[in-house]
Amino acid sequence: MKLIAATFAILLAAPAAWALEAPPGAMACSGCHATSASVDTPAPRLVGMKADDILAAMLAFRAGARPATVMDRIAKGFTESEAAAIAQWYATQPN
Amino acid sequence: MRITRRGLLASAAAGAATSIAAPALAQGAAGRVIVIGGGFGGAACARFLKALDPRLDVTLIEANPTFISCPFSNEVIVGLRELKEQEFGYDGLRKAGVKVAIQSATGVDAAARSVTLGDGTKLPYDRLVLSPGVDINWTGLPGYTQAAAERMPHAWKAGAQTLLLRRQLEAMHDGGTVVISAPANPFRCPPGPYERASLIAWYLKTKKPKSKLIVLDAKDAFSKQRLFQNAWKALYPDILEWVSLSSGGKVNAVEPDSLTLVTDFNRFKADVANVIPPQKAGEIAALAGVTDRSGWCPIDPVSFESKLQPGMHVIGDAAVMGAMPKSAFAANAQAKACADAVVRLLAGDKPIEPRLINTCYSIVQPDYGISVAGVYRPQKDLFVDIEGAGGVSPIEAPATTRAMEAQLAHGWYKTITSETFG
Ligand SMILES: Cc1cc2nc3c(=O)[nH]c(=O)nc-3n(C[C@H](O)[C@H](O)[C@H](O)COP(=O)(O)OP(=O)(O)OC[C@H]3O[C@@H](n4cnc5c(N)ncnc54)[C@H](O)[C@@H]3O)c2cc1C
C-alpha cells in the first residue's frame, strides 16, 4: 500500500510530461543495468520491470533487507521519493 | 515547455532517434552541438544529445577512427584478453544520426564559437562539449619524455603502449624485477595502478614465480586500499611489495637508458618499468581556455559548463569533479547528465540538479573482483558524496562473492561500452 501511495504521490505532484522525464539519477543506473536485452551481463534489466517492484527492491536494498553485491551501497544514495520517481520512469520505458 | 523523454533509453540503445515521442522544444530552439573526443564521455554525450532531441545537429570530433578502451586493458597486459576486445568504432553513432568527423580538433575560437580541425575546416557551434580525456604531463617527471615512454611504457592510454608493456613482461626472464611507479592525485582511474599491480603479480606468480614486483607510490593512501592489500597478502605475499610515499616511494626522476627509477634515498633498477606519470586534461582543453593553473577544468556541476568559458561544457577525466573519480563509469554518467543540461539550455530552460553514480570494479586475479561505489550531488563547484551511500566491497567475503563481482565487472564493461558506442 505504502509503495503504491508513494508512486501515486509522484504522479499527482507533477504534470503528466514530468513523469516521463528522466529524474535525477535515473540515467546513471543504465551504466550497469543494460537497456538493450542483447547485452550479456548478470546485472538484471530494469526496463520491463514494474515501478512497484523496482521501488520495493530499492527500499529493501537500502534497508539491508535484501542481499546485494553493490545495490545496498547505491540505494542508500536515494530517498524514497527519488527512488519512486526513478522506478516510475523506468516503468514507462518501452521494453 | 517540456521535452518528452519517453523512449529515451530505447532510442539511445537502438541507435535510432525515431522511437522518441515528438519533442516539445520551442520552434528554432534546436541547435548545433559539437562534442570533442569520442571516448567514454564524448561518445555517450553525442548519442544522448541526439536521442534527447533528434533535431539537434550533433557533430562528434574524434582523432582516431577506432577507440581503444582503457578499462580491462590491464587484462590485456597479462595476456588474459586481446586488444581487439578493447576496440570500438563509431558506426553506432553514425546510425544514431551523429555526424562523426575523424579529425583532430586543433583550436577553439570562443568569440566566433567555432572549432578548427586539423585540415583547417572551421565548424560553428551553439554549444561545445569537451571530453578529451587526459594527456601525459611530459614536464611532470624529470627524465620521462616521449622517447622514454618507448622504454618505460606508461600504458595509461590503451593501444601500442599496452602491447609494449605486455611484450616486455613476456620477454622478461624468470627472476626479473618489475617496477610500477604510481602518481600523486589526481590522475585517471584511481584504482588502476593497483589493479594492474595485482594482475602483473598474478602473471608473475603463474608464469615467472622467481620474479618480484615493486610498486613505488607518490601516495600513502589509495582507492580500495584495504581490499587490495588483504588480497595481496593472501595471494602474492612473496612477489608484490608496495612502497608508500612515507617509506620513500615517490619517484623523483627516471633514467630510461638503464631502466632506473630514482627516489629520495634509492635507485631502483628494473627489468620492466611501468611508469604511470603525472597527467593533465587533454591538450585541446588548454587551447580552448577551459583549464586553470592545475591543468584541469573547473566546471559548474549542474550544467557541466566551464567556469572559464561560457558555452563550453567539460566532462570526463579532464574536468574537476570533486569526489567523483576519473573513471569511464563517471565520464559516461556525466555525459548523460550533461546532454540533458545542454538540451535544456538550448531550449532556454534551466538544467536540473543531477544525481550521479560511480562504480569502479577491479580484478585482483581471474575470478576475484572488488568494487568501490559512490552516489554524488552537486555542491558549489564540485560533486560531493551523498553521505551514508557508497563504499567498498566487504573486507571479509567468501570466494563466491569475489567471483560474482568479477563477473559483474565483465558485465559492466559490456553494458557501458554498448551504452557509449551503440
Ligand atoms: C589501465 C586503466 C584501467 C582503467 N579501468 C577502468 C575501469 O575498470 N572502470 C572505469 O570506469 N574506468 C577505468 N579507467 C578510466 C577510463 O579509461 C577513463 O576514466 C575514461 O576513458 C575517461 O573518459 P573520457 O571521455 O574523459 O576520456 P577518453 O575515454 O580517454 O576519451 C577521450 C577521447 O578524446 C579524443 N581526443 C582528445 N583530444 C582530441 C582532439 N584534440 N581532437 C579530437 N579528439 C580528441 C581521444 O582520441 C579519445 O578518444 C581505466 C583507465 C586506465 C588507464
mmCIF file of N, CA and C and ligand atoms in Angstrom, chain B residues 36-42 61-64 67 70-74 90 103-105 131-133 155-156 188-189 196 284 315-318 326-329 331 360-361 412, ligand 1:
data_model
loop_
_atom_site.group_PDB
_atom_site.id
_atom_site.type_symbol
_atom_site.label_atom_id
_atom_site.label_comp_id
_atom_site.label_asym_id
_atom_site.label_seq_id
_atom_site.Cartn_x
_atom_site.Cartn_y
_atom_site.Cartn_z
ATOM 1 N N ILE B 36 33.874 17.281 -28.621
ATOM 2 C CA ILE B 36 35.266 16.929 -28.946
ATOM 3 C C ILE B 36 35.692 15.754 -28.069
ATOM 4 N N GLY B 37 36.065 14.650 -28.723
ATOM 5 C CA GLY B 37 36.550 13.468 -28.005
ATOM 6 C C GLY B 37 35.506 12.374 -27.981
ATOM 7 N N GLY B 38 35.785 11.265 -28.674
ATOM 8 C CA GLY B 38 34.825 10.166 -28.779
ATOM 9 C C GLY B 38 35.160 9.022 -27.852
ATOM 10 N N GLY B 39 35.452 9.326 -26.579
ATOM 11 C CA GLY B 39 35.686 8.275 -25.586
ATOM 12 C C GLY B 39 34.442 8.049 -24.747
ATOM 13 N N PHE B 40 34.653 7.584 -23.511
ATOM 14 C CA PHE B 40 33.508 7.223 -22.673
ATOM 15 C C PHE B 40 32.596 8.417 -22.392
ATOM 16 N N GLY B 41 33.173 9.611 -22.259
ATOM 17 C CA GLY B 41 32.331 10.780 -22.040
ATOM 18 C C GLY B 41 31.724 11.276 -23.345
ATOM 19 N N GLY B 42 32.568 11.586 -24.315
ATOM 20 C CA GLY B 42 32.121 12.268 -25.526
ATOM 21 C C GLY B 42 31.169 11.452 -26.390
ATOM 22 N N ILE B 61 33.785 15.129 -32.896
ATOM 23 C CA ILE B 61 35.125 15.230 -33.474
ATOM 24 C C ILE B 61 36.044 14.296 -32.690
ATOM 25 N N GLU B 62 36.597 13.337 -33.388
ATOM 26 C CA GLU B 62 37.460 12.341 -32.721
ATOM 27 C C GLU B 62 38.685 12.098 -33.593
ATOM 28 N N ALA B 63 39.848 12.080 -32.952
ATOM 29 C CA ALA B 63 41.100 11.982 -33.701
ATOM 30 C C ALA B 63 41.297 10.616 -34.369
ATOM 31 N N ASN B 64 40.788 9.542 -33.731
ATOM 32 C CA ASN B 64 41.067 8.193 -34.240
ATOM 33 C C ASN B 64 39.803 7.497 -34.731
ATOM 34 N N PHE B 67 38.317 3.628 -31.337
ATOM 35 C CA PHE B 67 38.625 3.947 -29.947
ATOM 36 C C PHE B 67 39.189 2.699 -29.279
ATOM 37 N N CYS B 70 40.576 1.827 -22.222
ATOM 38 C CA CYS B 70 41.474 1.507 -21.098
ATOM 39 C C CYS B 70 40.879 0.481 -20.127
ATOM 40 N N PRO B 71 39.590 0.605 -19.741
ATOM 41 C CA PRO B 71 39.068 -0.400 -18.809
ATOM 42 C C PRO B 71 39.281 -1.813 -19.370
ATOM 43 N N PHE B 72 39.829 -2.669 -18.570
ATOM 44 C CA PHE B 72 40.174 -4.049 -18.915
ATOM 45 C C PHE B 72 41.453 -4.175 -19.736
ATOM 46 N N SER B 73 42.120 -3.039 -20.007
ATOM 47 C CA SER B 73 43.407 -3.155 -20.712
ATOM 48 C C SER B 73 44.471 -3.764 -19.804
ATOM 49 N N ASN B 74 44.263 -3.706 -18.480
ATOM 50 C CA ASN B 74 45.224 -4.386 -17.597
ATOM 51 C C ASN B 74 45.184 -5.895 -17.821
ATOM 52 N N TYR B 90 32.748 3.901 -34.589
ATOM 53 C CA TYR B 90 31.727 4.941 -34.417
ATOM 54 C C TYR B 90 30.489 4.746 -35.296
ATOM 55 N N GLN B 103 38.989 13.574 -37.125
ATOM 56 C CA GLN B 103 39.901 14.710 -37.269
ATOM 57 C C GLN B 103 40.379 15.073 -35.881
ATOM 58 N N SER B 104 41.531 15.725 -35.813
ATOM 59 C CA SER B 104 41.957 16.318 -34.550
ATOM 60 C C SER B 104 41.371 17.715 -34.455
ATOM 61 N N ALA B 105 40.822 18.065 -33.313
ATOM 62 C CA ALA B 105 40.466 19.468 -33.086
ATOM 63 C C ALA B 105 41.751 20.171 -32.684
ATOM 64 N N SER B 131 35.343 16.429 -24.084
ATOM 65 C CA SER B 131 35.646 15.238 -23.282
ATOM 66 C C SER B 131 36.946 14.619 -23.801
ATOM 67 N N PRO B 132 38.042 15.388 -23.711
ATOM 68 C CA PRO B 132 39.283 14.949 -24.365
ATOM 69 C C PRO B 132 40.121 13.983 -23.535
ATOM 70 N N GLY B 133 39.637 13.615 -22.344
ATOM 71 C CA GLY B 133 40.425 12.688 -21.531
ATOM 72 C C GLY B 133 41.685 13.350 -21.007
ATOM 73 N N ALA B 155 51.464 2.882 -20.576
ATOM 74 C CA ALA B 155 50.255 2.086 -20.839
ATOM 75 C C ALA B 155 49.050 2.702 -20.129
ATOM 76 N N TRP B 156 49.033 4.027 -20.045
ATOM 77 C CA TRP B 156 47.886 4.708 -19.413
ATOM 78 C C TRP B 156 46.942 5.291 -20.448
ATOM 79 N N ARG B 188 43.956 9.682 -13.815
ATOM 80 C CA ARG B 188 42.936 8.817 -14.414
ATOM 81 C C ARG B 188 42.893 7.478 -13.700
ATOM 82 N N CYS B 189 41.699 7.055 -13.292
ATOM 83 C CA CYS B 189 41.461 5.727 -12.727
ATOM 84 C C CYS B 189 42.229 5.456 -11.436
ATOM 85 N N ARG B 196 46.395 -3.100 -11.821
ATOM 86 C CA ARG B 196 47.499 -3.530 -12.685
ATOM 87 C C ARG B 196 48.546 -4.294 -11.886
ATOM 88 N N ILE B 284 43.667 19.889 -25.915
ATOM 89 C CA ILE B 284 42.694 20.807 -26.535
ATOM 90 C C ILE B 284 41.966 21.639 -25.471
ATOM 91 N N ILE B 315 33.399 17.407 -19.544
ATOM 92 C CA ILE B 315 33.034 16.190 -18.798
ATOM 93 C C ILE B 315 34.214 15.221 -18.812
ATOM 94 N N GLY B 316 34.099 14.189 -17.991
ATOM 95 C CA GLY B 316 35.097 13.117 -18.014
ATOM 96 C C GLY B 316 36.369 13.485 -17.267
ATOM 97 N N ASP B 317 37.433 12.764 -17.612
ATOM 98 C CA ASP B 317 38.709 12.884 -16.903
ATOM 99 C C ASP B 317 39.236 14.318 -16.850
ATOM 100 N N ALA B 318 38.952 15.098 -17.894
ATOM 101 C CA ALA B 318 39.556 16.433 -17.999
ATOM 102 C C ALA B 318 39.031 17.400 -16.941
ATOM 103 N N LYS B 326 38.125 9.960 -11.710
ATOM 104 C CA LYS B 326 38.259 9.975 -13.164
ATOM 105 C C LYS B 326 38.116 8.551 -13.660
ATOM 106 N N SER B 327 36.886 8.174 -14.019
ATOM 107 C CA SER B 327 36.639 6.807 -14.471
ATOM 108 C C SER B 327 35.728 6.828 -15.686
ATOM 109 N N ALA B 328 35.693 5.696 -16.391
ATOM 110 C CA ALA B 328 34.808 5.568 -17.543
ATOM 111 C C ALA B 328 33.350 5.594 -17.092
ATOM 112 N N PHE B 329 33.075 4.949 -15.964
ATOM 113 C CA PHE B 329 31.715 4.958 -15.442
ATOM 114 C C PHE B 329 31.270 6.388 -15.186
ATOM 115 N N ALA B 331 32.571 9.228 -16.383
ATOM 116 C CA ALA B 331 32.506 10.025 -17.610
ATOM 117 C C ALA B 331 31.186 9.771 -18.330
ATOM 118 N N CYS B 360 33.607 1.568 -9.647
ATOM 119 C CA CYS B 360 34.809 1.038 -10.302
ATOM 120 C C CYS B 360 35.062 -0.368 -9.796
ATOM 121 N N TYR B 361 35.017 -1.305 -10.701
ATOM 122 C CA TYR B 361 35.406 -2.675 -10.394
ATOM 123 C C TYR B 361 36.900 -2.826 -10.645
ATOM 124 N N TRP B 412 29.575 -5.282 -16.572
ATOM 125 C CA TRP B 412 29.573 -3.818 -16.594
ATOM 126 C C TRP B 412 30.267 -3.294 -17.859
HETATM 127 C C1 LIG C 1 44.652 0.946 -17.105
HETATM 128 C C2 LIG C 1 43.336 1.646 -16.954
HETATM 129 C C3 LIG C 1 42.236 0.942 -16.491
HETATM 130 C C4 LIG C 1 41.010 1.570 -16.341
HETATM 131 N N1 LIG C 1 39.958 0.842 -15.865
HETATM 132 C C5 LIG C 1 38.770 1.444 -15.668
HETATM 133 C C6 LIG C 1 37.663 0.697 -15.155
HETATM 134 O O1 LIG C 1 37.765 -0.510 -14.889
HETATM 135 N N2 LIG C 1 36.495 1.349 -14.950
HETATM 136 C C7 LIG C 1 36.345 2.676 -15.227
HETATM 137 O O2 LIG C 1 35.249 3.200 -15.018
HETATM 138 N N3 LIG C 1 37.382 3.415 -15.735
HETATM 139 C C8 LIG C 1 38.583 2.829 -15.956
HETATM 140 N N4 LIG C 1 39.631 3.566 -16.460
HETATM 141 C C9 LIG C 1 39.470 5.026 -16.666
HETATM 142 C C10 LIG C 1 38.857 5.384 -18.032
HETATM 143 O O3 LIG C 1 39.634 4.880 -19.082
HETATM 144 C C11 LIG C 1 38.751 6.898 -18.181
HETATM 145 O O4 LIG C 1 38.297 7.482 -16.997
HETATM 146 C C12 LIG C 1 37.802 7.257 -19.326
HETATM 147 O O5 LIG C 1 38.317 6.809 -20.541
HETATM 148 C C13 LIG C 1 37.520 8.763 -19.354
HETATM 149 O O6 LIG C 1 36.678 9.109 -20.425
HETATM 150 P P1 LIG C 1 36.917 10.498 -21.210
HETATM 151 O O7 LIG C 1 35.793 10.638 -22.155
HETATM 152 O O8 LIG C 1 37.185 11.567 -20.239
HETATM 153 O O9 LIG C 1 38.289 10.257 -21.984
HETATM 154 P P2 LIG C 1 38.667 9.121 -23.060
HETATM 155 O O10 LIG C 1 37.818 7.936 -22.893
HETATM 156 O O11 LIG C 1 40.141 8.967 -22.992
HETATM 157 O O12 LIG C 1 38.291 9.782 -24.449
HETATM 158 C C14 LIG C 1 38.958 10.910 -24.935
HETATM 159 C C15 LIG C 1 38.891 10.886 -26.450
HETATM 160 O O13 LIG C 1 39.155 12.200 -26.951
HETATM 161 C C16 LIG C 1 39.945 12.108 -28.105
HETATM 162 N N5 LIG C 1 40.612 13.401 -28.250
HETATM 163 C C17 LIG C 1 41.386 14.033 -27.333
HETATM 164 N N6 LIG C 1 41.796 15.218 -27.824
HETATM 165 C C18 LIG C 1 41.248 15.341 -29.062
HETATM 166 C C19 LIG C 1 41.307 16.350 -30.059
HETATM 167 N N7 LIG C 1 42.024 17.476 -29.897
HETATM 168 N N8 LIG C 1 40.629 16.159 -31.219
HETATM 169 C C20 LIG C 1 39.909 15.010 -31.415
HETATM 170 N N9 LIG C 1 39.832 14.027 -30.492
HETATM 171 C C21 LIG C 1 40.498 14.193 -29.341
HETATM 172 C C22 LIG C 1 40.855 10.937 -27.822
HETATM 173 O O14 LIG C 1 41.356 10.386 -29.033
HETATM 174 C C23 LIG C 1 39.919 9.973 -27.098
HETATM 175 O O15 LIG C 1 39.266 9.098 -27.986
HETATM 176 C C24 LIG C 1 40.885 2.952 -16.648
HETATM 177 C C25 LIG C 1 41.979 3.661 -17.126
HETATM 178 C C26 LIG C 1 43.200 3.023 -17.271
HETATM 179 C C27 LIG C 1 44.370 3.802 -17.787
#
